[in-house]
mmCIF file of C-alpha atoms in Angstrom:
data_model
loop_
_atom_site.group_PDB
_atom_site.id
_atom_site.type_symbol
_atom_site.label_atom_id
_atom_site.label_comp_id
_atom_site.label_asym_id
_atom_site.label_seq_id
_atom_site.Cartn_x
_atom_site.Cartn_y
_atom_site.Cartn_z
ATOM 1 C CA MET A 1412 17.245 24.029 10.106
ATOM 2 C CA PHE A 1413 13.978 24.384 8.271
ATOM 3 C CA GLY A 1414 10.870 26.252 9.519
ATOM 4 C CA PHE A 1415 9.310 22.889 10.117
ATOM 5 C CA LEU A 1416 7.424 23.619 13.292
ATOM 6 C CA SER A 1417 8.249 27.317 13.487
ATOM 7 C CA LYS A 1418 5.714 29.833 14.708
ATOM 8 C CA GLY A 1419 3.656 31.888 12.337
ATOM 9 C CA ASP A 1420 2.484 35.391 13.179
ATOM 10 C CA ILE A 1421 1.558 36.522 9.695
ATOM 11 C CA SER A 1422 -1.188 35.751 7.250
ATOM 12 C CA MET A 1423 -0.601 32.385 5.574
ATOM 13 C CA LEU A 1424 -2.691 30.183 3.345
ATOM 14 C CA GLY A 1425 -3.224 26.594 4.405
ATOM 15 C CA LEU A 1426 -2.278 24.524 1.353
ATOM 16 C CA ASP A 1427 -2.888 20.784 1.542
ATOM 17 C CA ILE A 1428 -1.325 18.844 -1.346
ATOM 18 C CA SER A 1429 -3.015 15.428 -1.400
ATOM 19 C CA SER A 1430 -2.809 12.620 -3.957
ATOM 20 C CA THR A 1431 -5.684 13.857 -6.142
ATOM 21 C CA SER A 1432 -6.094 17.574 -5.397
ATOM 22 C CA VAL A 1433 -4.702 20.739 -3.853
ATOM 23 C CA LYS A 1434 -6.877 22.362 -1.190
ATOM 24 C CA LEU A 1435 -6.453 26.023 -0.245
ATOM 25 C CA LEU A 1436 -7.881 27.752 2.813
ATOM 26 C CA GLU A 1437 -7.495 31.337 3.990
ATOM 27 C CA LEU A 1438 -8.659 32.257 7.502
ATOM 28 C CA SER A 1439 -8.788 35.548 9.393
ATOM 29 C CA ARG A 1440 -9.378 36.078 13.104
ATOM 30 C CA SER A 1441 -11.007 38.819 15.087
ATOM 31 C CA GLY A 1442 -10.871 38.340 18.851
ATOM 32 C CA GLY A 1443 -11.353 34.619 19.346
ATOM 33 C CA ASN A 1444 -13.534 34.196 16.259
ATOM 34 C CA TYR A 1445 -12.340 32.797 12.945
ATOM 35 C CA ARG A 1446 -13.689 33.624 9.530
ATOM 36 C CA VAL A 1447 -13.217 31.742 6.252
ATOM 37 C CA GLU A 1448 -11.990 34.351 3.748
ATOM 38 C CA SER A 1449 -11.560 32.024 0.777
ATOM 39 C CA TYR A 1450 -11.156 28.358 -0.034
ATOM 40 C CA GLY A 1451 -10.918 26.131 -3.061
ATOM 41 C CA VAL A 1452 -10.118 22.623 -4.274
ATOM 42 C CA GLU A 1453 -8.256 22.010 -7.534
ATOM 43 C CA PRO A 1454 -7.816 18.519 -9.045
ATOM 44 C CA LEU A 1455 -4.283 17.343 -9.823
ATOM 45 C CA PRO A 1456 -3.084 15.520 -12.947
ATOM 46 C CA GLU A 1457 -3.102 11.712 -12.629
ATOM 47 C CA ASN A 1458 -0.089 10.495 -10.557
ATOM 48 C CA ALA A 1459 1.238 14.036 -9.913
ATOM 49 C CA VAL A 1460 1.428 12.951 -6.250
ATOM 50 C CA VAL A 1461 2.018 9.288 -5.421
ATOM 51 C CA GLU A 1462 1.677 8.112 -1.809
ATOM 52 C CA LYS A 1463 2.128 11.673 -0.519
ATOM 53 C CA ASN A 1464 5.288 12.307 -2.603
ATOM 54 C CA ILE A 1465 5.235 14.889 -5.400
ATOM 55 C CA SER A 1466 6.366 13.328 -8.685
ATOM 56 C CA ASP A 1467 5.190 16.085 -11.075
ATOM 57 C CA VAL A 1468 6.284 19.444 -9.638
ATOM 58 C CA GLU A 1469 5.046 21.391 -12.662
ATOM 59 C CA GLY A 1470 1.602 19.771 -12.611
ATOM 60 C CA VAL A 1471 1.213 20.600 -8.913
ATOM 61 C CA GLY A 1472 2.560 24.140 -9.424
ATOM 62 C CA GLU A 1473 0.079 24.823 -12.227
ATOM 63 C CA ALA A 1474 -2.814 23.548 -10.096
ATOM 64 C CA ILE A 1475 -1.737 25.882 -7.258
ATOM 65 C CA SER A 1476 -1.576 28.792 -9.700
ATOM 66 C CA ARG A 1477 -5.139 28.098 -10.977
ATOM 67 C CA LEU A 1478 -6.377 27.746 -7.413
ATOM 68 C CA THR A 1479 -4.922 31.021 -6.075
ATOM 69 C CA GLU A 1480 -6.342 32.827 -9.109
ATOM 70 C CA ARG A 1481 -9.807 31.336 -8.607
ATOM 71 C CA CYS A 1482 -9.793 32.085 -4.875
ATOM 72 C CA LYS A 1483 -8.714 35.694 -5.587
ATOM 73 C CA THR A 1484 -6.428 35.689 -2.561
ATOM 74 C CA LYS A 1485 -3.734 38.308 -2.119
ATOM 75 C CA VAL A 1486 -1.786 36.256 0.434
ATOM 76 C CA LYS A 1487 1.527 34.989 -0.980
ATOM 77 C CA LEU A 1488 2.833 32.944 1.959
ATOM 78 C CA ALA A 1489 1.630 29.421 2.651
ATOM 79 C CA ALA A 1490 1.925 26.614 5.170
ATOM 80 C CA VAL A 1491 2.210 23.086 3.721
ATOM 81 C CA ALA A 1492 2.517 19.661 5.335
ATOM 82 C CA VAL A 1493 4.397 16.411 4.865
ATOM 83 C CA ALA A 1494 2.918 13.024 5.753
ATOM 84 C CA GLY A 1495 3.704 11.516 9.135
ATOM 85 C CA SER A 1496 5.354 8.540 7.418
ATOM 86 C CA ALA A 1497 7.901 10.935 5.864
ATOM 87 C CA VAL A 1498 8.908 12.347 9.249
ATOM 88 C CA ILE A 1499 10.922 10.931 12.110
ATOM 89 C CA THR A 1500 9.949 12.488 15.437
ATOM 90 C CA LYS A 1501 11.617 11.949 18.768
ATOM 91 C CA THR A 1502 11.156 13.605 22.158
ATOM 92 C CA ILE A 1503 14.433 14.324 23.971
ATOM 93 C CA GLU A 1504 15.249 16.158 27.187
ATOM 94 C CA MET A 1505 17.486 19.232 27.346
ATOM 95 C CA ALA A 1506 18.557 21.699 30.032
ATOM 96 C CA ALA A 1507 15.824 24.298 30.625
ATOM 97 C CA THR A 1508 18.434 27.056 30.883
ATOM 98 C CA LEU A 1509 19.568 26.711 27.251
ATOM 99 C CA SER A 1510 18.606 29.455 24.811
ATOM 100 C CA GLU A 1511 16.990 28.438 21.511
ATOM 101 C CA ASP A 1512 20.286 29.051 19.665
ATOM 102 C CA ASP A 1513 22.198 26.884 22.150
ATOM 103 C CA MET A 1514 19.596 24.127 21.737
ATOM 104 C CA GLU A 1515 19.912 24.329 17.963
ATOM 105 C CA ASN A 1516 23.705 24.016 18.147
ATOM 106 C CA GLN A 1517 23.557 21.102 20.560
ATOM 107 C CA ILE A 1518 20.916 19.277 18.462
ATOM 108 C CA GLU A 1519 23.012 19.681 15.306
ATOM 109 C CA VAL A 1520 26.026 18.189 17.092
ATOM 110 C CA GLU A 1521 24.055 15.276 18.580
ATOM 111 C CA ALA A 1522 21.449 14.737 15.823
ATOM 112 C CA ASP A 1523 23.144 11.650 14.385
ATOM 113 C CA GLN A 1524 22.246 9.834 17.636
ATOM 114 C CA TYR A 1525 18.550 10.315 16.874
ATOM 115 C CA ILE A 1526 18.290 10.490 13.076
ATOM 116 C CA PRO A 1527 19.270 7.496 10.895
ATOM 117 C CA TYR A 1528 20.087 9.658 7.844
ATOM 118 C CA SER A 1529 23.041 11.872 7.007
ATOM 119 C CA LEU A 1530 22.319 15.422 8.162
ATOM 120 C CA ASP A 1531 22.937 16.703 4.611
ATOM 121 C CA GLU A 1532 19.853 14.763 3.509
ATOM 122 C CA VAL A 1533 17.382 15.995 6.130
ATOM 123 C CA ALA A 1534 15.475 19.110 7.107
ATOM 124 C CA LEU A 1535 15.578 19.199 10.891
ATOM 125 C CA ASP A 1536 13.567 21.231 13.366
ATOM 126 C CA PHE A 1537 12.618 21.212 17.032
ATOM 127 C CA GLU A 1538 9.979 22.614 19.353
ATOM 128 C CA VAL A 1539 10.099 22.922 23.141
ATOM 129 C CA GLN A 1540 7.066 21.042 24.486
ATOM 130 C CA GLY A 1541 7.275 22.099 28.117
ATOM 131 C CA GLN A 1542 8.842 21.078 31.399
ATOM 132 C CA SER A 1543 10.006 17.495 31.802
ATOM 133 C CA PRO A 1544 7.837 15.479 34.222
ATOM 134 C CA ARG A 1545 11.054 13.963 35.564
ATOM 135 C CA SER A 1546 13.009 17.099 36.424
ATOM 136 C CA GLU A 1547 12.339 20.809 36.846
ATOM 137 C CA GLU A 1548 15.730 21.576 35.322
ATOM 138 C CA GLN A 1549 14.937 19.818 32.031
ATOM 139 C CA VAL A 1550 12.483 20.531 29.211
ATOM 140 C CA GLU A 1551 11.019 18.079 26.725
ATOM 141 C CA VAL A 1552 11.956 18.943 23.142
ATOM 142 C CA LEU A 1553 10.232 17.459 20.084
ATOM 143 C CA LEU A 1554 12.709 16.768 17.269
ATOM 144 C CA ALA A 1555 11.350 16.386 13.741
ATOM 145 C CA ALA A 1556 13.388 15.335 10.732
ATOM 146 C CA CYS A 1557 12.260 14.855 7.161
ATOM 147 C CA ARG A 1558 14.174 14.037 3.985
ATOM 148 C CA ARG A 1559 15.139 17.364 2.439
ATOM 149 C CA GLU A 1560 13.789 16.393 -0.995
ATOM 150 C CA ASN A 1561 10.259 16.083 0.452
ATOM 151 C CA VAL A 1562 10.453 19.660 1.667
ATOM 152 C CA GLU A 1563 12.195 20.998 -1.451
ATOM 153 C CA MET A 1564 9.620 19.473 -3.849
ATOM 154 C CA ARG A 1565 6.841 21.244 -1.950
ATOM 155 C CA GLU A 1566 8.749 24.539 -1.946
ATOM 156 C CA ALA A 1567 9.361 24.228 -5.699
ATOM 157 C CA ALA A 1568 5.695 23.473 -6.489
ATOM 158 C CA LEU A 1569 4.550 26.462 -4.430
ATOM 159 C CA GLU A 1570 7.066 28.720 -6.121
ATOM 160 C CA LEU A 1571 5.754 27.653 -9.557
ATOM 161 C CA GLY A 1572 2.270 28.487 -8.289
ATOM 162 C CA GLY A 1573 3.357 31.981 -7.226
ATOM 163 C CA LEU A 1574 3.543 31.278 -3.481
ATOM 164 C CA LYS A 1575 6.309 30.969 -0.902
ATOM 165 C CA ALA A 1576 6.413 28.146 1.660
ATOM 166 C CA LYS A 1577 6.713 29.815 5.057
ATOM 167 C CA VAL A 1578 6.049 26.759 7.220
ATOM 168 C CA VAL A 1579 6.305 23.010 6.620
ATOM 169 C CA ASP A 1580 4.239 21.088 9.158
ATOM 170 C CA ILE A 1581 3.322 17.442 9.810
ATOM 171 C CA GLU A 1582 -0.131 16.255 8.720
ATOM 172 C CA ALA A 1583 -1.080 14.651 12.045
ATOM 173 C CA HIS A 1584 -0.231 17.855 13.920
ATOM 174 C CA CYS A 1585 -2.472 19.788 11.494
ATOM 175 C CA MET A 1586 -5.319 17.346 12.184
ATOM 176 C CA GLN A 1587 -4.831 17.850 15.906
ATOM 177 C CA ARG A 1588 -4.808 21.659 15.558
ATOM 178 C CA ALA A 1589 -8.018 21.644 13.489
ATOM 179 C CA PHE A 1590 -9.644 19.272 15.968
ATOM 180 C CA GLU A 1591 -8.866 21.638 18.882
ATOM 181 C CA LEU A 1592 -11.459 24.029 17.357
ATOM 182 C CA VAL A 1593 -14.232 21.518 18.046
ATOM 183 C CA ARG A 1594 -12.712 19.459 20.878
ATOM 184 C CA ALA A 1595 -15.164 20.826 23.487
ATOM 185 C CA ASP A 1596 -18.100 19.454 21.453
ATOM 186 C CA PHE A 1597 -16.824 15.910 21.897
ATOM 187 C CA ALA A 1598 -16.005 15.899 25.616
ATOM 188 C CA GLU A 1599 -18.680 14.237 27.707
ATOM 189 C CA GLU A 1600 -20.134 16.181 30.597
ATOM 190 C CA GLY A 1601 -18.168 15.739 33.768
ATOM 191 C CA THR A 1602 -14.951 14.666 32.040
ATOM 192 C CA GLU A 1603 -11.949 16.834 31.308
ATOM 193 C CA GLU A 1604 -11.502 17.553 27.587
ATOM 194 C CA GLU A 1605 -7.898 16.293 27.871
ATOM 195 C CA ASP A 1606 -9.061 12.901 29.190
ATOM 196 C CA HIS A 1607 -11.174 12.339 26.119
ATOM 197 C CA ILE A 1608 -9.537 10.028 23.566
ATOM 198 C CA VAL A 1609 -10.555 10.749 20.002
ATOM 199 C CA ALA A 1610 -9.626 8.806 16.851
ATOM 200 C CA ILE A 1611 -9.643 10.849 13.648
ATOM 201 C CA ILE A 1612 -9.757 8.665 10.555
ATOM 202 C CA ASP A 1613 -8.838 10.558 7.399
ATOM 203 C CA ILE A 1614 -9.950 8.557 4.350
ATOM 204 C CA GLY A 1615 -8.347 10.120 1.308
ATOM 205 C CA ALA A 1616 -8.215 8.929 -2.286
ATOM 206 C CA THR A 1617 -5.387 6.425 -1.810
ATOM 207 C CA MET A 1618 -4.424 6.580 1.863
ATOM 208 C CA THR A 1619 -6.269 6.182 5.146
ATOM 209 C CA THR A 1620 -4.584 7.815 8.138
ATOM 210 C CA LEU A 1621 -5.521 7.210 11.757
ATOM 211 C CA SER A 1622 -4.587 9.967 14.244
ATOM 212 C CA VAL A 1623 -5.426 9.258 17.876
ATOM 213 C CA ILE A 1624 -5.508 12.340 20.063
ATOM 214 C CA THR A 1625 -4.986 11.623 23.741
ATOM 215 C CA GLY A 1626 -4.457 14.512 26.136
ATOM 216 C CA GLU A 1627 -0.696 14.129 26.055
ATOM 217 C CA GLY A 1628 1.961 14.929 23.495
ATOM 218 C CA ALA A 1629 1.917 14.304 19.775
ATOM 219 C CA PRO A 1630 -0.892 12.183 18.293
ATOM 220 C CA TYR A 1631 -0.396 8.499 17.466
ATOM 221 C CA THR A 1632 -0.580 8.048 13.687
ATOM 222 C CA ARG A 1633 -0.738 5.140 11.311
ATOM 223 C CA GLU A 1634 -1.163 5.147 7.527
ATOM 224 C CA GLN A 1635 -2.666 2.404 5.377
ATOM 225 C CA LEU A 1636 -2.933 2.160 1.596
ATOM 226 C CA PHE A 1637 -6.690 2.297 1.186
ATOM 227 C CA GLY A 1638 -8.995 5.032 -0.092
ATOM 228 C CA GLY A 1639 -11.826 6.334 -2.224
ATOM 229 C CA LYS A 1640 -9.959 5.551 -5.419
ATOM 230 C CA GLN A 1641 -10.827 1.903 -4.857
ATOM 231 C CA LEU A 1642 -14.527 2.760 -5.104
ATOM 232 C CA THR A 1643 -13.925 4.748 -8.317
ATOM 233 C CA GLU A 1644 -11.987 1.821 -9.818
ATOM 234 C CA GLU A 1645 -14.744 -0.640 -8.927
ATOM 235 C CA ILE A 1646 -17.394 1.636 -10.558
ATOM 236 C CA GLN A 1647 -15.146 1.911 -13.618
ATOM 237 C CA ARG A 1648 -14.672 -1.851 -13.861
ATOM 238 C CA ARG A 1649 -18.259 -2.887 -13.218
ATOM 239 C CA TYR A 1650 -19.971 -0.313 -15.454
ATOM 240 C CA SER A 1651 -17.244 0.059 -18.139
ATOM 241 C CA LEU A 1652 -16.725 3.796 -17.531
ATOM 242 C CA SER A 1653 -13.650 6.017 -17.898
ATOM 243 C CA VAL A 1654 -11.918 7.327 -14.736
ATOM 244 C CA GLU A 1655 -13.575 10.741 -15.219
ATOM 245 C CA GLU A 1656 -17.051 9.248 -15.776
ATOM 246 C CA ALA A 1657 -16.697 6.964 -12.748
ATOM 247 C CA GLY A 1658 -15.531 9.882 -10.551
ATOM 248 C CA LEU A 1659 -18.502 12.016 -11.634
ATOM 249 C CA ALA A 1660 -21.011 9.189 -11.217
ATOM 250 C CA LYS A 1661 -19.665 8.542 -7.710
ATOM 251 C CA LYS A 1662 -20.346 12.181 -6.744
ATOM 252 C CA GLN A 1663 -23.500 12.926 -8.752
ATOM 253 C CA GLY A 1664 -25.277 9.576 -8.907
ATOM 254 C CA GLY A 1665 -27.063 8.150 -11.944
ATOM 255 C CA LEU A 1666 -25.570 4.646 -11.671
ATOM 256 C CA PRO A 1667 -27.630 1.436 -12.204
ATOM 257 C CA ASP A 1668 -29.945 0.192 -9.449
ATOM 258 C CA ASP A 1669 -27.546 -2.519 -8.270
ATOM 259 C CA TYR A 1670 -24.815 0.081 -7.457
ATOM 260 C CA GLU A 1671 -25.877 0.520 -3.834
ATOM 261 C CA SER A 1672 -26.074 -3.164 -2.905
ATOM 262 C CA GLU A 1673 -23.324 -4.550 -5.148
ATOM 263 C CA VAL A 1674 -20.669 -1.810 -4.944
ATOM 264 C CA LEU A 1675 -21.322 0.859 -2.319
ATOM 265 C CA VAL A 1676 -22.304 -1.329 0.649
ATOM 266 C CA PRO A 1677 -19.284 -3.690 0.233
ATOM 267 C CA PHE A 1678 -17.024 -0.619 -0.005
ATOM 268 C CA LYS A 1679 -18.501 0.855 3.202
ATOM 269 C CA GLU A 1680 -17.949 -2.534 4.882
ATOM 270 C CA ALA A 1681 -14.317 -2.465 3.707
ATOM 271 C CA ILE A 1682 -13.930 0.987 5.326
ATOM 272 C CA VAL A 1683 -15.344 -0.308 8.623
ATOM 273 C CA GLN A 1684 -12.822 -3.162 8.427
ATOM 274 C CA GLN A 1685 -9.945 -0.686 7.854
ATOM 275 C CA VAL A 1686 -11.094 1.447 10.792
ATOM 276 C CA THR A 1687 -11.278 -1.628 13.038
ATOM 277 C CA ARG A 1688 -7.838 -2.820 11.938
ATOM 278 C CA SER A 1689 -6.229 0.609 12.439
ATOM 279 C CA LEU A 1690 -7.661 0.871 15.946
ATOM 280 C CA GLN A 1691 -6.497 -2.677 16.801
ATOM 281 C CA PHE A 1692 -2.942 -1.639 15.857
ATOM 282 C CA PHE A 1693 -3.261 1.390 18.129
ATOM 283 C CA TYR A 1694 -4.532 -0.688 21.072
ATOM 284 C CA SER A 1695 -1.772 -3.261 20.665
ATOM 285 C CA SER A 1696 0.971 -0.601 20.690
ATOM 286 C CA SER A 1697 -0.356 1.681 23.447
ATOM 287 C CA ALA A 1698 -1.757 1.575 26.953
ATOM 288 C CA TYR A 1699 -5.299 2.171 25.649
ATOM 289 C CA ASP A 1700 -7.966 -0.360 24.763
ATOM 290 C CA ASP A 1701 -10.753 1.975 23.723
ATOM 291 C CA VAL A 1702 -11.494 5.411 22.228
ATOM 292 C CA ASP A 1703 -14.345 7.707 23.284
ATOM 293 C CA HIS A 1704 -15.218 9.058 19.863
ATOM 294 C CA ILE A 1705 -14.408 8.446 16.197
ATOM 295 C CA ILE A 1706 -14.316 11.350 13.742
ATOM 296 C CA LEU A 1707 -14.277 10.631 10.019
ATOM 297 C CA ALA A 1708 -12.392 13.068 7.790
ATOM 298 C CA GLY A 1709 -11.213 13.146 4.178
ATOM 299 C CA GLY A 1710 -13.271 13.250 0.981
ATOM 300 C CA THR A 1711 -14.466 9.634 1.259
ATOM 301 C CA SER A 1712 -15.945 10.151 4.745
ATOM 302 C CA SER A 1713 -19.017 11.964 3.434
ATOM 303 C CA ILE A 1714 -20.497 8.798 1.878
ATOM 304 C CA GLU A 1715 -24.057 8.729 3.136
ATOM 305 C CA GLY A 1716 -24.637 6.495 6.136
ATOM 306 C CA LEU A 1717 -20.937 5.718 6.681
ATOM 307 C CA ALA A 1718 -20.666 7.336 10.131
ATOM 308 C CA ASP A 1719 -23.776 5.458 11.330
ATOM 309 C CA MET A 1720 -22.379 2.184 10.030
ATOM 310 C CA VAL A 1721 -19.025 2.711 11.816
ATOM 311 C CA ALA A 1722 -20.845 3.644 15.061
ATOM 312 C CA ALA A 1723 -23.109 0.588 14.848
ATOM 313 C CA LYS A 1724 -20.318 -1.897 14.068
ATOM 314 C CA LEU A 1725 -17.799 -0.554 16.608
ATOM 315 C CA GLY A 1726 -20.206 0.577 19.317
ATOM 316 C CA THR A 1727 -18.449 3.962 19.511
ATOM 317 C CA PRO A 1728 -20.043 7.350 18.718
ATOM 318 C CA CYS A 1729 -18.927 8.510 15.264
ATOM 319 C CA SER A 1730 -19.291 11.855 13.492
ATOM 320 C CA ILE A 1731 -18.085 13.628 10.361
ATOM 321 C CA ALA A 1732 -15.416 16.307 10.778
ATOM 322 C CA ASN A 1733 -16.397 19.950 10.330
ATOM 323 C CA PRO A 1734 -13.799 22.388 11.675
ATOM 324 C CA PHE A 1735 -15.832 25.343 10.333
ATOM 325 C CA ALA A 1736 -18.960 24.725 12.422
ATOM 326 C CA LYS A 1737 -18.413 27.883 14.507
ATOM 327 C CA MET A 1738 -16.730 30.092 11.899
ATOM 328 C CA SER A 1739 -18.260 32.960 9.968
ATOM 329 C CA LEU A 1740 -17.858 33.065 6.183
ATOM 330 C CA SER A 1741 -16.905 35.871 3.821
ATOM 331 C CA SER A 1742 -19.387 36.729 1.068
ATOM 332 C CA LYS A 1743 -17.285 34.921 -1.565
ATOM 333 C CA VAL A 1744 -17.507 31.551 0.230
ATOM 334 C CA ASN A 1745 -20.427 29.307 -0.742
ATOM 335 C CA GLU A 1746 -21.787 27.793 2.465
ATOM 336 C CA SER A 1747 -23.158 24.543 1.031
ATOM 337 C CA ASN A 1748 -19.966 23.877 -0.982
ATOM 338 C CA LEU A 1749 -17.850 24.456 2.125
ATOM 339 C CA SER A 1750 -20.089 22.185 4.157
ATOM 340 C CA ASN A 1751 -19.659 19.387 1.558
ATOM 341 C CA ASP A 1752 -15.889 19.845 1.421
ATOM 342 C CA ALA A 1753 -15.376 20.389 5.185
ATOM 343 C CA PRO A 1754 -14.317 16.793 6.054
ATOM 344 C CA ALA A 1755 -11.588 16.953 3.391
ATOM 345 C CA LEU A 1756 -10.284 20.302 4.668
ATOM 346 C CA MET A 1757 -9.039 19.291 8.135
ATOM 347 C CA ILE A 1758 -5.349 19.402 7.158
ATOM 348 C CA ALA A 1759 -5.766 22.672 5.202
ATOM 349 C CA CYS A 1760 -7.537 24.127 8.261
ATOM 350 C CA GLY A 1761 -4.769 23.018 10.636
ATOM 351 C CA LEU A 1762 -2.247 24.635 8.274
ATOM 352 C CA ALA A 1763 -4.187 27.917 7.928
ATOM 353 C CA LEU A 1764 -4.326 28.123 11.742
ATOM 354 C CA ARG A 1765 -0.520 28.440 11.759
ATOM 355 C CA SER A 1766 -1.052 32.148 10.958
ATOM 356 C CA PHE A 1767 -2.216 32.665 14.529
ATOM 357 C CA ASP A 1768 0.374 30.708 16.554
#
């Protein structure tokens, strides 16, 4: 079994390996208050990670090494995550009287009933979720299985970067954990926080992931191939720029006057369409037909005016994720940089929080 969902009680870095960058976050806690000790974002070589799978372990390892050096962190243990699409999860019921070791043995014997791969190929873990609603003598247990190579590639990249993977988590669970920090801000007066249904839409460079957090169990997730890279490619094509020039122009401006109307607005409309489509899939496969709030996360979400456009088109309040709103910052953290990067740091934040489980 791998420490897939295992508890952390030691200082760990949250390390989010996405398709274009590695993001590092180090948190500390005093009482109930969190503090950002260090953070950083390091770009990855082109195609080092393709659709959430590492294809260039050395390239990722070197980026991690540069990042830890720049962040001047002394912590050597890290929590990393695999994408929801790489993980099979299943909730089963087991006798409440079983010890953790007995559960582990029983799961290993019965795992082939739940997992469609050979057990040699998967990293398997479980977490007791609580008492079964059907019987006091049973508990609900969340099983999670992931192809071993997904886990091993991440371990190898971290090792090359001078770190050790202590925990491997699931991205959607990290999103949910980071969201819990600000959940109270989104609950309407007079309603229980748990009754509030929130859709978090993480728009990365190549992938858009919807996580719907209802008050019960694991979040619903769905991934779609769509992201900020499409905007970069369109800038590149239309204005005959290199990838680097297009990426810089996207962030810093300086593009021709027609950029806004001809490129940016159609791209924002395409995002609204993706959000609508993702939510339609959720409604058609669940008992829900509405969400109370939409939160945009990921690097692409900070495009000016995007949240307002989503709110106007869908008629649902929409805001940009910032899990650090109530945290204090160490002197080496630049507040305005962190504020700009905050939407893209939800997964890294959920991972760094594993230190305090």
